[in-house]
PDB file of C-alpha atoms in Angstrom:
ATOM      1  CA  UNK A 190      36.195  81.380-147.075  1.00 75.00           C
ATOM      2  CA  UNK A 191      35.739  84.767-144.963  1.00 86.00           C
ATOM      3  CA  UNK A 192      35.158  83.379-141.446  1.00 84.00           C
ATOM      4  CA  UNK A 193      32.901  86.134-139.167  1.00 90.00           C
ATOM      5  CA  UNK A 194      34.769  87.915-136.276  1.00 91.00           C
ATOM      6  CA  UNK A 195      31.615  86.556-133.997  1.00 92.00           C
ATOM      7  CA  UNK A 196      32.027  83.002-135.188  1.00 93.00           C
ATOM      8  CA  UNK A 197      35.819  82.892-134.591  1.00 92.00           C
ATOM      9  CA  UNK A 198      34.848  84.158-130.894  1.00 95.00           C
ATOM     10  CA  UNK A 199      31.935  81.540-130.053  1.00 95.00           C
ATOM     11  CA  UNK A 200      34.648  78.533-131.896  1.00 95.00           C
ATOM     12  CA  UNK A 201      37.303  79.423-129.663  1.00 95.00           C
ATOM     13  CA  UNK A 202      34.688  79.457-126.761  1.00 97.00           C
ATOM     14  CA  UNK A 203      33.163  76.602-127.667  1.00 97.00           C
ATOM     15  CA  UNK A 204      36.170  74.580-128.020  1.00 97.00           C
ATOM     16  CA  UNK A 205      37.589  75.647-124.667  1.00 97.00           C
ATOM     17  CA  UNK A 206      34.669  74.815-122.711  1.00 97.00           C
ATOM     18  CA  UNK A 207      35.084  71.131-124.253  1.00 98.00           C
ATOM     19  CA  UNK A 208      38.766  71.014-123.052  1.00 97.00           C
ATOM     20  CA  UNK A 209      37.870  72.424-119.427  1.00 97.00           C
ATOM     21  CA  UNK A 210      35.474  69.850-119.517  1.00 96.00           C
ATOM     22  CA  UNK A 211      37.471  67.155-120.347  1.00 95.00           C
ATOM     23  CA  UNK A 212      40.056  68.424-117.796  1.00 93.00           C
ATOM     24  CA  UNK A 213      38.141  68.563-115.292  1.00 90.00           C
ATOM     25  CA  UNK A 214      36.647  64.772-115.599  1.00 88.00           C
ATOM     26  CA  UNK A 215      40.730  63.960-115.765  1.00 86.00           C
ATOM     27  CA  UNK A 216      41.242  65.930-112.373  1.00 85.00           C
ATOM     28  CA  UNK A 217      38.087  64.340-111.063  1.00 80.00           C
ATOM     29  CA  UNK A 218      38.925  60.449-111.899  1.00 77.00           C
ATOM     30  CA  UNK A 219      42.836  60.865-111.030  1.00 78.00           C
ATOM     31  CA  UNK A 220      44.082  63.727-109.115  1.00 73.00           C
ATOM     32  CA  UNK A 221      41.808  63.490-105.996  1.00 68.00           C
ATOM     33  CA  UNK A 222      42.196  59.486-104.808  1.00 63.00           C
ATOM     34  CA  UNK A 223      38.764  58.731-105.289  1.00 63.00           C
ATOM     35  CA  UNK A 224      39.215  54.828-106.374  1.00 63.00           C
ATOM     36  CA  UNK A 225      36.992  52.144-107.968  1.00 61.00           C
ATOM     37  CA  UNK A 226      35.557  48.794-105.381  1.00 58.00           C
ATOM     38  CA  UNK A 227      38.446  46.357-105.621  1.00 61.00           C
ATOM     39  CA  UNK A 228      39.301  43.459-104.223  1.00 61.00           C
ATOM     40  CA  UNK A 229      41.890  44.432-101.640  1.00 70.00           C
ATOM     41  CA  UNK A 230      39.557  43.598 -98.806  1.00 75.00           C
ATOM     42  CA  UNK A 231      39.197  40.401 -99.616  1.00 84.00           C
ATOM     43  CA  UNK A 232      36.613  38.071-101.758  1.00 88.00           C
ATOM     44  CA  UNK A 233      33.985  35.958-100.114  1.00 91.00           C
ATOM     45  CA  UNK A 234      31.829  33.464-101.475  1.00 91.00           C
ATOM     46  CA  UNK A 235      27.789  35.762-100.932  1.00 91.00           C
ATOM     47  CA  UNK A 236      26.310  31.827-100.766  1.00 92.00           C
ATOM     48  CA  UNK A 237      28.008  31.300 -98.103  1.00 93.00           C
ATOM     49  CA  UNK A 238      27.575  34.588 -96.232  1.00 92.00           C
ATOM     50  CA  UNK A 239      23.605  34.345 -96.622  1.00 91.00           C
ATOM     51  CA  UNK A 240      23.595  30.612 -94.973  1.00 91.00           C
ATOM     52  CA  UNK A 241      26.277  32.334 -92.447  1.00 90.00           C
ATOM     53  CA  UNK A 242      28.536  29.267 -92.618  1.00 91.00           C
ATOM     54  CA  UNK A 243      31.678  31.633 -94.297  1.00 92.00           C
ATOM     55  CA  UNK A 244      33.777  30.592 -90.998  1.00 92.00           C
ATOM     56  CA  UNK A 245      34.403  34.784 -90.912  1.00 93.00           C
ATOM     57  CA  UNK A 246      33.063  37.341 -88.334  1.00 93.00           C
ATOM     58  CA  UNK A 247      30.411  37.850 -91.177  1.00 94.00           C
ATOM     59  CA  UNK A 248      28.852  34.970 -89.462  1.00 94.00           C
ATOM     60  CA  UNK A 249      28.027  37.224 -86.574  1.00 92.00           C
ATOM     61  CA  UNK A 250      28.595  40.306 -87.774  1.00 94.00           C
ATOM     62  CA  UNK A 251      29.125  43.160 -85.508  1.00 92.00           C
ATOM     63  CA  UNK A 252      31.980  45.749 -84.036  1.00 93.00           C
ATOM     64  CA  UNK A 253      35.123  44.046 -82.808  1.00 93.00           C
ATOM     65  CA  UNK A 254      38.589  45.202 -81.446  1.00 90.00           C
ATOM     66  CA  UNK A 255      40.947  44.001 -83.946  1.00 90.00           C
ATOM     67  CA  UNK A 256      44.926  45.169 -83.167  1.00 89.00           C
ATOM     68  CA  UNK A 257      43.694  48.124 -81.112  1.00 86.00           C
ATOM     69  CA  UNK A 258      41.490  49.563 -83.684  1.00 91.00           C
ATOM     70  CA  UNK A 259      37.674  49.122 -84.432  1.00 95.00           C
ATOM     71  CA  UNK A 260      36.568  46.714 -87.032  1.00 96.00           C
ATOM     72  CA  UNK A 261      32.854  46.794 -87.789  1.00 96.00           C
ATOM     73  CA  UNK A 262      31.708  43.730 -90.003  1.00 96.00           C
ATOM     74  CA  UNK A 263      28.581  44.591 -91.657  1.00 96.00           C
ATOM     75  CA  UNK A 264      26.162  42.009 -93.760  1.00 96.00           C
ATOM     76  CA  UNK A 265      24.236  43.875 -96.394  1.00 96.00           C
ATOM     77  CA  UNK A 266      20.589  42.132 -97.958  1.00 94.00           C
ATOM     78  CA  UNK A 267      17.690  43.177 -99.246  1.00 92.00           C
ATOM     79  CA  UNK A 268      16.252  45.383 -97.449  1.00 94.00           C
ATOM     80  CA  UNK A 269      18.625  45.868 -94.580  1.00 94.00           C
ATOM     81  CA  UNK A 270      22.288  45.942 -93.010  1.00 96.00           C
ATOM     82  CA  UNK A 271      23.571  43.914 -90.251  1.00 94.00           C
ATOM     83  CA  UNK A 272      23.976  45.227 -87.552  1.00 94.00           C
ATOM     84  CA  UNK A 273      22.792  48.435 -88.435  1.00 91.00           C
ATOM     85  CA  UNK A 274      18.672  48.578 -89.516  1.00 91.00           C
ATOM     86  CA  UNK A 275      16.295  48.819 -86.511  1.00 87.00           C
ATOM     87  CA  UNK A 276      16.882  48.113 -82.947  1.00 88.00           C
ATOM     88  CA  UNK A 277      20.610  47.231 -83.875  1.00 90.00           C
ATOM     89  CA  UNK A 278      22.593  50.312 -84.442  1.00 93.00           C
ATOM     90  CA  UNK A 279      25.727  50.273 -85.135  1.00 95.00           C
ATOM     91  CA  UNK A 280      28.093  51.531 -82.238  1.00 94.00           C
ATOM     92  CA  UNK A 281      31.791  52.490 -82.388  1.00 95.00           C
ATOM     93  CA  UNK A 282      33.098  55.148 -79.717  1.00 94.00           C
ATOM     94  CA  UNK A 283      33.748  58.573 -80.458  1.00 95.00           C
ATOM     95  CA  UNK A 284      37.381  59.596 -81.043  1.00 94.00           C
ATOM     96  CA  UNK A 285      38.493  56.282 -82.715  1.00 93.00           C
ATOM     97  CA  UNK A 286      39.812  55.198 -86.201  1.00 93.00           C
ATOM     98  CA  UNK A 287      37.317  52.712 -87.466  1.00 95.00           C
ATOM     99  CA  UNK A 288      37.089  50.647 -90.301  1.00 95.00           C
ATOM    100  CA  UNK A 289      33.857  49.031 -92.270  1.00 95.00           C
ATOM    101  CA  UNK A 290      34.266  45.805 -93.632  1.00 95.00           C
ATOM    102  CA  UNK A 291      30.697  45.165 -95.591  1.00 96.00           C
ATOM    103  CA  UNK A 292      29.906  42.204 -97.811  1.00 95.00           C
ATOM    104  CA  UNK A 293      26.885  41.600 -99.887  1.00 96.00           C
ATOM    105  CA  UNK A 294      24.580  38.739-100.102  1.00 93.00           C
ATOM    106  CA  UNK A 295      22.404  38.769-102.500  1.00 95.00           C
ATOM    107  CA  UNK A 296      22.781  41.699-105.028  1.00 96.00           C
ATOM    108  CA  UNK A 297      24.423  44.801-105.619  1.00 96.00           C
ATOM    109  CA  UNK A 298      24.145  47.284-102.328  1.00 96.00           C
ATOM    110  CA  UNK A 299      25.643  50.393-101.584  1.00 96.00           C
ATOM    111  CA  UNK A 300      26.934  52.012 -98.112  1.00 96.00           C
ATOM    112  CA  UNK A 301      27.112  55.650 -96.963  1.00 96.00           C
ATOM    113  CA  UNK A 302      26.941  56.951 -93.800  1.00 95.00           C
ATOM    114  CA  UNK A 303      25.732  60.123 -94.244  1.00 93.00           C
ATOM    115  CA  UNK A 304      27.576  63.715 -93.348  1.00 90.00           C
ATOM    116  CA  UNK A 305      30.879  61.255 -93.318  1.00 90.00           C
ATOM    117  CA  UNK A 306      33.153  60.575 -96.374  1.00 87.00           C
ATOM    118  CA  UNK A 307      32.138  56.625 -96.244  1.00 92.00           C
ATOM    119  CA  UNK A 308      30.343  56.054 -98.956  1.00 92.00           C
ATOM    120  CA  UNK A 309      31.427  52.382-101.329  1.00 92.00           C
ATOM    121  CA  UNK A 310      29.619  49.719-103.373  1.00 92.00           C
ATOM    122  CA  UNK A 311      28.710  46.784-101.631  1.00 93.00           C
ATOM    123  CA  UNK A 312      28.876  43.799-104.155  1.00 92.00           C
ATOM    124  CA  UNK A 313      28.450  40.299-103.517  1.00 93.00           C
ATOM    125  CA  UNK A 314      31.193  38.321-103.063  1.00 90.00           C
ATOM    126  CA  UNK A 315      33.414  40.851-102.654  1.00 92.00           C
ATOM    127  CA  UNK A 316      34.340  43.216 -98.726  1.00 93.00           C
ATOM    128  CA  UNK A 317      34.289  46.925 -99.625  1.00 92.00           C
ATOM    129  CA  UNK A 318      36.489  48.123 -96.564  1.00 92.00           C
ATOM    130  CA  UNK A 319      36.357  52.405 -95.897  1.00 92.00           C
ATOM    131  CA  UNK A 320      37.838  53.259 -93.081  1.00 91.00           C
ATOM    132  CA  UNK A 321      37.497  57.084 -90.746  1.00 92.00           C
ATOM    133  CA  UNK A 322      37.332  58.496 -87.670  1.00 93.00           C
ATOM    134  CA  UNK A 323      33.789  59.968 -86.197  1.00 94.00           C
ATOM    135  CA  UNK A 324      35.312  62.833 -83.886  1.00 93.00           C
ATOM    136  CA  UNK A 325      32.472  63.952 -82.483  1.00 92.00           C
ATOM    137  CA  UNK A 326      29.344  61.776 -80.731  1.00 95.00           C
ATOM    138  CA  UNK A 327      26.009  61.800 -82.330  1.00 95.00           C
ATOM    139  CA  UNK A 328      23.510  59.546 -84.628  1.00 96.00           C
ATOM    140  CA  UNK A 329      24.525  59.108 -88.219  1.00 96.00           C
ATOM    141  CA  UNK A 330      21.858  57.931 -91.127  1.00 95.00           C
ATOM    142  CA  UNK A 331      23.203  54.519 -93.073  1.00 96.00           C
ATOM    143  CA  UNK A 332      21.561  54.290 -96.794  1.00 96.00           C
ATOM    144  CA  UNK A 333      21.884  52.045 -99.489  1.00 96.00           C
ATOM    145  CA  UNK A 334      22.387  53.972-102.779  1.00 95.00           C
ATOM    146  CA  UNK A 335      22.358  51.848-104.929  1.00 95.00           C
ATOM    147  CA  UNK A 336      19.010  50.158-106.465  1.00 95.00           C
ATOM    148  CA  UNK A 337      18.555  47.241-104.922  1.00 94.00           C
ATOM    149  CA  UNK A 338      15.092  45.949-105.342  1.00 94.00           C
ATOM    150  CA  UNK A 339      11.217  46.976-104.606  1.00 95.00           C
ATOM    151  CA  UNK A 340      11.755  47.955-101.085  1.00 94.00           C
ATOM    152  CA  UNK A 341      14.746  49.623-101.821  1.00 94.00           C
ATOM    153  CA  UNK A 342      13.616  53.037-100.552  1.00 93.00           C
ATOM    154  CA  UNK A 343      13.602  51.562 -97.070  1.00 93.00           C
ATOM    155  CA  UNK A 344      17.224  50.152 -96.744  1.00 95.00           C
ATOM    156  CA  UNK A 345      18.382  52.072 -93.973  1.00 93.00           C
ATOM    157  CA  UNK A 346      20.075  51.928 -90.492  1.00 94.00           C
ATOM    158  CA  UNK A 347      21.961  54.049 -88.083  1.00 96.00           C
ATOM    159  CA  UNK A 348      25.732  54.671 -86.986  1.00 96.00           C
ATOM    160  CA  UNK A 349      25.504  55.604 -83.091  1.00 95.00           C
ATOM    161  CA  UNK A 350      28.802  57.702 -82.245  1.00 96.00           C
ATOM    162  CA  UNK A 351      29.133  57.266 -78.265  1.00 94.00           C
ATOM    163  CA  UNK A 352      31.244  58.455 -76.013  1.00 94.00           C
ATOM    164  CA  UNK A 353      34.190  56.656 -74.994  1.00 90.00           C
ATOM    165  CA  UNK A 354      33.361  55.804 -71.858  1.00 90.00           C
ATOM    166  CA  UNK A 355      29.560  54.911 -72.762  1.00 90.00           C
ATOM    167  CA  UNK A 356      30.906  52.572 -75.190  1.00 88.00           C
ATOM    168  CA  UNK A 357      33.331  51.071 -73.021  1.00 82.00           C
ATOM    169  CA  UNK A 358      30.633  50.364 -70.216  1.00 82.00           C
ATOM    170  CA  UNK A 359      28.011  49.329 -72.584  1.00 80.00           C
ATOM    171  CA  UNK A 360      30.351  46.499 -74.149  1.00 76.00           C
ATOM    172  CA  UNK A 361      30.603  45.352 -70.122  1.00 74.00           C
ATOM    173  CA  UNK A 362      27.108  45.099 -69.992  1.00 72.00           C
ATOM    174  CA  UNK A 363      27.285  43.058 -73.403  1.00 69.00           C
ATOM    175  CA  UNK A 364      30.119  40.616 -72.065  1.00 66.00           C
ATOM    176  CA  UNK A 365      28.556  40.252 -68.286  1.00 70.00           C
ATOM    177  CA  UNK A 366      24.655  39.311 -70.195  1.00 68.00           C
ATOM    178  CA  UNK A 367      26.834  36.427 -72.646  1.00 65.00           C
ATOM    179  CA  UNK A 368      28.443  35.357 -69.857  1.00 69.00           C
ATOM    180  CA  UNK A 369      25.172  35.045 -67.515  1.00 71.00           C
ATOM    181  CA  UNK A 370      23.950  32.916 -70.704  1.00 69.00           C
ATOM    182  CA  UNK A 371      26.743  30.748 -70.858  1.00 73.00           C
ATOM    183  CA  UNK A 372      26.452  29.899 -66.950  1.00 72.00           C
ATOM    184  CA  UNK A 373      22.808  29.971 -67.258  1.00 76.00           C
ATOM    185  CA  UNK A 374      22.713  27.300 -70.266  1.00 77.00           C
ATOM    186  CA  UNK A 375      25.472  25.141 -68.598  1.00 78.00           C
ATOM    187  CA  UNK A 376      23.778  25.247 -65.332  1.00 77.00           C
ATOM    188  CA  UNK A 377      20.496  23.727 -67.250  1.00 77.00           C
ATOM    189  CA  UNK A 378      22.475  20.563 -68.673  1.00 72.00           C
TER     190      UNK A 378
END
């Protein structure tokens, strides 16, 4: 059987293209350090998260300082991040390592901070953990990138990165307000 020279060229090009696609997929899945969500962040009962009685920081989510690092506990639920949505943006200091620990109270969500490498799936019953460093102050968008229901398109929020001295001053004001509220409560009793 005679194969024309141009058919051989096109056959060779097609095989080369297929091998190139397979090599690209193999490199993208193992070569650049991209990994799937796993349970290294831990597991947690989604029902307890929904009811707010996990006995963990997820009962009162927010920014805390643990072992010299800032850790942000976030609960994703239809159709909001707590904190992060509306009048409660996530505030973190610039120039610090920040670890986000995120879990879901209901369905699968996404957690992506725009213009950063923070992007993970949030699965009920698991704690997703991702770390980053924000060097520049500014406001970053926070979006859910996994379809989570009819109002999915409204699920967003923000991460505010502020200068360290401004962050410290805000924390002192928050702590003072909490102390004043506790003192008032004790005085009322």
